[in-house]
Amino acid sequence: MSEAIRVLIADDHTLLRRGLAVVLDTEDDIEVVGEASDGAEAVVKAEELAPDVVILDVRMPDTDGLAACAAIKRSVPDAKVIMLTSSDEEADLYEAVKSGASGYLLKSVLPHTIPDALRAVQRGESQVSPSMAAKLLTGFAALARGAEAPSAPVPAAAPKLTDREMEVLKLVATGRNNREIAKELFITENTVKNHVRNILEKLQLHSRMEAVVYAVREKLLEIT
């Protein structure tokens, strides 16, 4: 049996934070290793505990979740971050992508779906609430048209992606998960994971969403 996914939860609402911890603690493969009530505390605890996944609210006192996400990705780069929030603002979604978040879920999601979201980001996939995914693709289209939009970090020199990596990146941009990409391209899920890992390494980025933003901005692929 593989090791449990170690999770840190940060939310300034105690009841919500504790309720989520109770839900996750019922899962055999998930362990809640810590809680934080604001972004600054989340950064400190992430550095102390080195969790696999950090769940952050966007709106928190002092240091907000977006700033905390960026700080955590700098100090604990292997940690995946999921924003779990009531904010459906496009600006917050784009800032989360820029900060390296692997997921952006609205608090209206059903509680039983959150464990699966944690497992998905731990596998290297991205998780975005359906209503927010549409906004993300709208943003990608705006980038493709040359409209002003937040950008992903740019490597010093644009790397060369292989044809297969481009195929994978285009499917990632449509919101497909590893299993769906594998089926579409007639390859194994492990091969998809390897391609995604290579793409992120070449682009020097943290998440699939960042990679798509970068690729659209650099006109490596088109979203209509």
mmCIF file of C-alpha atoms in Angstrom:
data_model
loop_
_atom_site.group_PDB
_atom_site.id
_atom_site.type_symbol
_atom_site.label_atom_id
_atom_site.label_comp_id
_atom_site.label_asym_id
_atom_site.label_seq_id
_atom_site.Cartn_x
_atom_site.Cartn_y
_atom_site.Cartn_z
ATOM 1 C CA MET A 1 0.000 0.000 0.000
ATOM 2 C CA SER A 2 1.359 3.442 -0.932
ATOM 3 C CA GLU A 3 1.975 6.097 1.685
ATOM 4 C CA ALA A 4 -0.926 8.347 2.663
ATOM 5 C CA ILE A 5 -1.213 11.772 1.026
ATOM 6 C CA ARG A 6 -0.180 14.275 3.693
ATOM 7 C CA VAL A 7 -2.460 17.333 3.674
ATOM 8 C CA LEU A 8 -2.295 20.795 5.251
ATOM 9 C CA ILE A 9 -5.566 22.782 5.420
ATOM 10 C CA ALA A 10 -5.617 26.598 5.656
ATOM 11 C CA ASP A 11 -8.878 28.490 6.127
ATOM 12 C CA ASP A 12 -9.822 31.269 8.537
ATOM 13 C CA HIS A 13 -13.241 29.696 9.170
ATOM 14 C CA THR A 14 -12.660 27.160 11.948
ATOM 15 C CA LEU A 15 -15.853 25.169 11.391
ATOM 16 C CA LEU A 16 -15.169 24.744 7.676
ATOM 17 C CA ARG A 17 -11.544 23.823 8.312
ATOM 18 C CA ARG A 18 -12.414 21.264 10.958
ATOM 19 C CA GLY A 19 -15.282 19.879 8.875
ATOM 20 C CA LEU A 20 -12.989 19.342 5.900
ATOM 21 C CA ALA A 21 -10.431 17.662 8.148
ATOM 22 C CA VAL A 22 -13.108 15.261 9.398
ATOM 23 C CA VAL A 23 -14.110 14.400 5.825
ATOM 24 C CA LEU A 24 -10.513 13.769 4.753
ATOM 25 C CA ASP A 25 -9.646 11.764 7.869
ATOM 26 C CA THR A 26 -12.207 9.138 6.837
ATOM 27 C CA GLU A 27 -10.053 8.327 3.801
ATOM 28 C CA ASP A 28 -7.479 5.560 4.329
ATOM 29 C CA ASP A 29 -4.986 7.108 1.909
ATOM 30 C CA ILE A 30 -5.196 10.710 3.178
ATOM 31 C CA GLU A 31 -3.737 12.126 6.402
ATOM 32 C CA VAL A 32 -4.380 15.677 7.627
ATOM 33 C CA VAL A 33 -1.040 16.667 9.160
ATOM 34 C CA GLY A 34 -1.824 20.270 10.057
ATOM 35 C CA GLU A 35 -4.193 23.230 9.978
ATOM 36 C CA ALA A 36 -3.683 26.975 9.644
ATOM 37 C CA SER A 37 -6.021 29.933 10.115
ATOM 38 C CA ASP A 38 -4.307 32.363 7.729
ATOM 39 C CA GLY A 39 -1.822 32.468 4.877
ATOM 40 C CA ALA A 40 1.232 33.369 6.960
ATOM 41 C CA GLU A 41 0.630 30.433 9.298
ATOM 42 C CA ALA A 42 0.093 28.175 6.279
ATOM 43 C CA VAL A 43 3.519 29.097 4.879
ATOM 44 C CA VAL A 44 5.233 28.415 8.214
ATOM 45 C CA LYS A 45 3.487 25.080 8.688
ATOM 46 C CA ALA A 46 4.145 24.043 5.090
ATOM 47 C CA GLU A 47 7.849 24.631 5.649
ATOM 48 C CA GLU A 48 7.736 22.666 8.934
ATOM 49 C CA LEU A 49 5.580 19.747 7.768
ATOM 50 C CA ALA A 50 6.461 19.478 4.050
ATOM 51 C CA PRO A 51 2.950 18.226 3.130
ATOM 52 C CA ASP A 52 2.148 16.610 -0.197
ATOM 53 C CA VAL A 53 -0.882 18.863 -0.759
ATOM 54 C CA VAL A 54 -1.886 22.214 0.751
ATOM 55 C CA ILE A 55 -5.521 23.337 0.640
ATOM 56 C CA LEU A 56 -5.782 27.148 0.755
ATOM 57 C CA ASP A 57 -8.677 29.569 0.909
ATOM 58 C CA VAL A 58 -8.178 32.680 -1.236
ATOM 59 C CA ARG A 59 -9.631 35.191 1.220
ATOM 60 C CA MET A 60 -7.795 35.059 4.554
ATOM 61 C CA PRO A 61 -6.594 37.785 6.934
ATOM 62 C CA ASP A 62 -3.033 39.103 6.869
ATOM 63 C CA THR A 63 -1.422 36.992 4.106
ATOM 64 C CA ASP A 64 -4.103 35.801 1.671
ATOM 65 C CA GLY A 65 -4.169 32.396 0.025
ATOM 66 C CA LEU A 66 -2.741 33.592 -3.285
ATOM 67 C CA ALA A 67 0.357 35.110 -1.677
ATOM 68 C CA ALA A 68 0.667 32.032 0.527
ATOM 69 C CA CYS A 69 0.496 29.774 -2.536
ATOM 70 C CA ALA A 70 3.371 31.606 -4.213
ATOM 71 C CA ALA A 71 5.445 31.509 -1.019
ATOM 72 C CA ILE A 72 4.784 27.808 -0.465
ATOM 73 C CA LYS A 73 5.742 26.920 -4.048
ATOM 74 C CA ARG A 74 9.020 28.780 -3.539
ATOM 75 C CA SER A 75 9.903 27.189 -0.187
ATOM 76 C CA VAL A 76 8.303 23.742 -0.638
ATOM 77 C CA PRO A 77 8.271 23.309 -4.435
ATOM 78 C CA ASP A 78 7.203 19.657 -4.335
ATOM 79 C CA ALA A 79 3.992 20.498 -2.470
ATOM 80 C CA LYS A 80 0.864 20.686 -4.620
ATOM 81 C CA VAL A 81 -1.613 23.479 -3.855
ATOM 82 C CA ILE A 82 -5.390 23.457 -4.246
ATOM 83 C CA MET A 83 -7.331 26.679 -3.796
ATOM 84 C CA LEU A 84 -10.684 25.848 -2.148
ATOM 85 C CA THR A 85 -12.631 29.076 -2.102
ATOM 86 C CA SER A 86 -15.927 30.872 -2.538
ATOM 87 C CA SER A 87 -14.288 33.328 -4.948
ATOM 88 C CA ASP A 88 -15.306 32.831 -8.566
ATOM 89 C CA GLU A 89 -13.417 35.920 -9.720
ATOM 90 C CA GLU A 90 -11.374 35.387 -12.872
ATOM 91 C CA ALA A 91 -8.553 37.535 -11.469
ATOM 92 C CA ASP A 92 -8.197 35.188 -8.486
ATOM 93 C CA LEU A 93 -8.193 32.157 -10.782
ATOM 94 C CA TYR A 94 -5.452 33.609 -12.989
ATOM 95 C CA GLU A 95 -3.396 34.681 -9.969
ATOM 96 C CA ALA A 96 -3.680 31.148 -8.579
ATOM 97 C CA VAL A 97 -2.379 29.750 -11.874
ATOM 98 C CA LYS A 98 0.507 32.228 -11.848
ATOM 99 C CA SER A 99 1.301 31.304 -8.254
ATOM 100 C CA GLY A 100 1.622 27.626 -9.126
ATOM 101 C CA ALA A 101 -1.668 26.192 -7.864
ATOM 102 C CA SER A 102 -2.598 22.778 -9.262
ATOM 103 C CA GLY A 103 -6.291 23.189 -8.531
ATOM 104 C CA TYR A 104 -9.012 25.792 -8.084
ATOM 105 C CA LEU A 105 -12.214 24.472 -6.545
ATOM 106 C CA LEU A 106 -15.243 26.408 -5.365
ATOM 107 C CA LYS A 107 -16.559 25.663 -1.889
ATOM 108 C CA SER A 108 -19.870 24.721 -3.481
ATOM 109 C CA VAL A 109 -18.346 21.412 -4.638
ATOM 110 C CA LEU A 110 -19.683 18.293 -2.935
ATOM 111 C CA PRO A 111 -17.450 17.327 0.019
ATOM 112 C CA HIS A 112 -17.008 13.753 -1.205
ATOM 113 C CA THR A 113 -15.354 15.031 -4.411
ATOM 114 C CA ILE A 114 -12.472 16.706 -2.564
ATOM 115 C CA PRO A 115 -10.542 13.495 -1.726
ATOM 116 C CA ASP A 116 -10.526 12.562 -5.414
ATOM 117 C CA ALA A 117 -9.289 16.078 -6.263
ATOM 118 C CA LEU A 118 -6.424 15.616 -3.804
ATOM 119 C CA ARG A 119 -5.500 12.298 -5.370
ATOM 120 C CA ALA A 120 -5.597 13.845 -8.843
ATOM 121 C CA VAL A 121 -3.239 16.722 -8.052
ATOM 122 C CA GLN A 122 -0.938 14.315 -6.232
ATOM 123 C CA ARG A 123 -0.743 12.361 -9.517
ATOM 124 C CA GLY A 124 0.256 15.587 -11.263
ATOM 125 C CA GLU A 125 -3.138 16.478 -12.724
ATOM 126 C CA SER A 126 -4.975 19.800 -12.468
ATOM 127 C CA GLN A 127 -8.386 20.233 -10.890
ATOM 128 C CA VAL A 128 -10.673 23.162 -11.699
ATOM 129 C CA SER A 129 -14.367 23.526 -10.892
ATOM 130 C CA PRO A 130 -16.358 23.237 -14.168
ATOM 131 C CA SER A 131 -17.648 26.827 -14.042
ATOM 132 C CA MET A 132 -14.102 28.102 -13.482
ATOM 133 C CA ALA A 133 -12.655 25.883 -16.220
ATOM 134 C CA ALA A 134 -14.799 27.746 -18.737
ATOM 135 C CA LYS A 135 -13.360 31.051 -17.498
ATOM 136 C CA LEU A 136 -9.855 29.636 -17.706
ATOM 137 C CA LEU A 137 -10.340 28.654 -21.339
ATOM 138 C CA THR A 138 -11.800 32.102 -22.031
ATOM 139 C CA GLY A 139 -8.605 33.547 -20.610
ATOM 140 C CA PHE A 140 -6.507 31.277 -22.793
ATOM 141 C CA ALA A 141 -8.462 32.476 -25.828
ATOM 142 C CA ALA A 142 -7.823 36.090 -24.787
ATOM 143 C CA LEU A 143 -4.115 35.315 -24.587
ATOM 144 C CA ALA A 144 -4.238 33.801 -28.044
ATOM 145 C CA ARG A 145 -5.855 36.977 -29.385
ATOM 146 C CA GLY A 146 -3.114 39.057 -27.785
ATOM 147 C CA ALA A 147 -5.353 40.572 -25.116
ATOM 148 C CA GLU A 148 -3.781 41.575 -21.821
ATOM 149 C CA ALA A 149 -3.933 38.775 -19.260
ATOM 150 C CA PRO A 150 -1.771 37.470 -16.423
ATOM 151 C CA SER A 151 1.176 35.460 -17.652
ATOM 152 C CA ALA A 152 3.121 32.447 -16.495
ATOM 153 C CA PRO A 153 6.817 32.870 -15.715
ATOM 154 C CA VAL A 154 9.007 32.793 -18.808
ATOM 155 C CA PRO A 155 12.101 30.568 -19.003
ATOM 156 C CA ALA A 156 15.306 32.328 -20.090
ATOM 157 C CA ALA A 157 15.193 30.573 -23.469
ATOM 158 C CA ALA A 158 12.093 29.083 -25.059
ATOM 159 C CA PRO A 159 12.559 25.302 -25.010
ATOM 160 C CA LYS A 160 11.683 22.948 -27.824
ATOM 161 C CA LEU A 161 8.786 20.607 -27.119
ATOM 162 C CA THR A 162 8.488 17.402 -29.114
ATOM 163 C CA ASP A 163 5.475 16.789 -31.356
ATOM 164 C CA ARG A 164 4.107 14.296 -28.832
ATOM 165 C CA GLU A 165 4.585 16.747 -25.963
ATOM 166 C CA MET A 166 2.663 19.348 -27.968
ATOM 167 C CA GLU A 167 -0.158 16.860 -28.502
ATOM 168 C CA VAL A 168 -0.294 16.197 -24.763
ATOM 169 C CA LEU A 169 -0.179 19.907 -23.932
ATOM 170 C CA LYS A 170 -3.075 20.650 -26.300
ATOM 171 C CA LEU A 171 -5.189 17.974 -24.607
ATOM 172 C CA VAL A 172 -4.241 19.270 -21.163
ATOM 173 C CA ALA A 173 -5.504 22.674 -22.325
ATOM 174 C CA THR A 174 -8.934 21.190 -22.997
ATOM 175 C CA GLY A 175 -9.173 19.976 -19.389
ATOM 176 C CA ARG A 176 -8.611 16.275 -20.068
ATOM 177 C CA ASN A 177 -7.070 14.181 -17.300
ATOM 178 C CA ASN A 178 -4.244 11.669 -17.753
ATOM 179 C CA ARG A 179 -6.579 8.733 -18.386
ATOM 180 C CA GLU A 180 -8.502 10.627 -21.075
ATOM 181 C CA ILE A 181 -5.281 11.807 -22.736
ATOM 182 C CA ALA A 182 -3.921 8.257 -22.721
ATOM 183 C CA LYS A 183 -7.092 6.970 -24.397
ATOM 184 C CA GLU A 184 -7.056 9.758 -26.991
ATOM 185 C CA LEU A 185 -3.410 9.165 -27.959
ATOM 186 C CA PHE A 186 -3.404 5.362 -27.543
ATOM 187 C CA ILE A 187 -0.624 5.462 -24.942
ATOM 188 C CA THR A 188 -0.422 4.464 -21.275
ATOM 189 C CA GLU A 189 -1.187 6.778 -18.344
ATOM 190 C CA ASN A 190 2.415 6.447 -17.183
ATOM 191 C CA THR A 191 3.589 7.675 -20.586
ATOM 192 C CA VAL A 192 1.271 10.681 -20.264
ATOM 193 C CA LYS A 193 2.693 11.418 -16.799
ATOM 194 C CA ASN A 194 6.223 11.260 -18.206
ATOM 195 C CA HIS A 195 5.330 13.661 -21.009
ATOM 196 C CA VAL A 196 3.716 16.124 -18.586
ATOM 197 C CA ARG A 197 6.735 15.946 -16.277
ATOM 198 C CA ASN A 198 9.070 16.606 -19.235
ATOM 199 C CA ILE A 199 6.940 19.546 -20.375
ATOM 200 C CA LEU A 200 7.048 21.159 -16.927
ATOM 201 C CA GLU A 201 10.796 20.588 -16.612
ATOM 202 C CA LYS A 202 11.478 22.089 -20.037
ATOM 203 C CA LEU A 203 9.260 25.112 -19.359
ATOM 204 C CA GLN A 204 10.554 25.443 -15.773
ATOM 205 C CA LEU A 205 6.983 25.629 -14.483
ATOM 206 C CA HIS A 206 5.117 24.122 -11.541
ATOM 207 C CA SER A 207 1.704 23.101 -12.864
ATOM 208 C CA ARG A 208 -0.160 21.995 -15.956
ATOM 209 C CA MET A 209 -2.231 25.187 -15.934
ATOM 210 C CA GLU A 210 0.917 27.345 -15.944
ATOM 211 C CA ALA A 211 2.223 25.347 -18.888
ATOM 212 C CA VAL A 212 -0.921 25.998 -20.904
ATOM 213 C CA VAL A 213 -0.853 29.737 -20.127
ATOM 214 C CA TYR A 214 2.794 29.886 -21.226
ATOM 215 C CA ALA A 215 2.193 27.863 -24.386
ATOM 216 C CA VAL A 216 -0.744 30.018 -25.481
ATOM 217 C CA ARG A 217 1.124 33.247 -24.807
ATOM 218 C CA GLU A 218 4.146 32.027 -26.752
ATOM 219 C CA LYS A 219 1.808 30.887 -29.559
ATOM 220 C CA LEU A 220 2.904 27.272 -29.209
ATOM 221 C CA LEU A 221 -0.764 26.285 -29.355
ATOM 222 C CA GLU A 222 -4.071 27.943 -30.144
ATOM 223 C CA ILE A 223 -7.261 28.033 -28.066
ATOM 224 C CA THR A 224 -10.370 29.291 -29.829
#
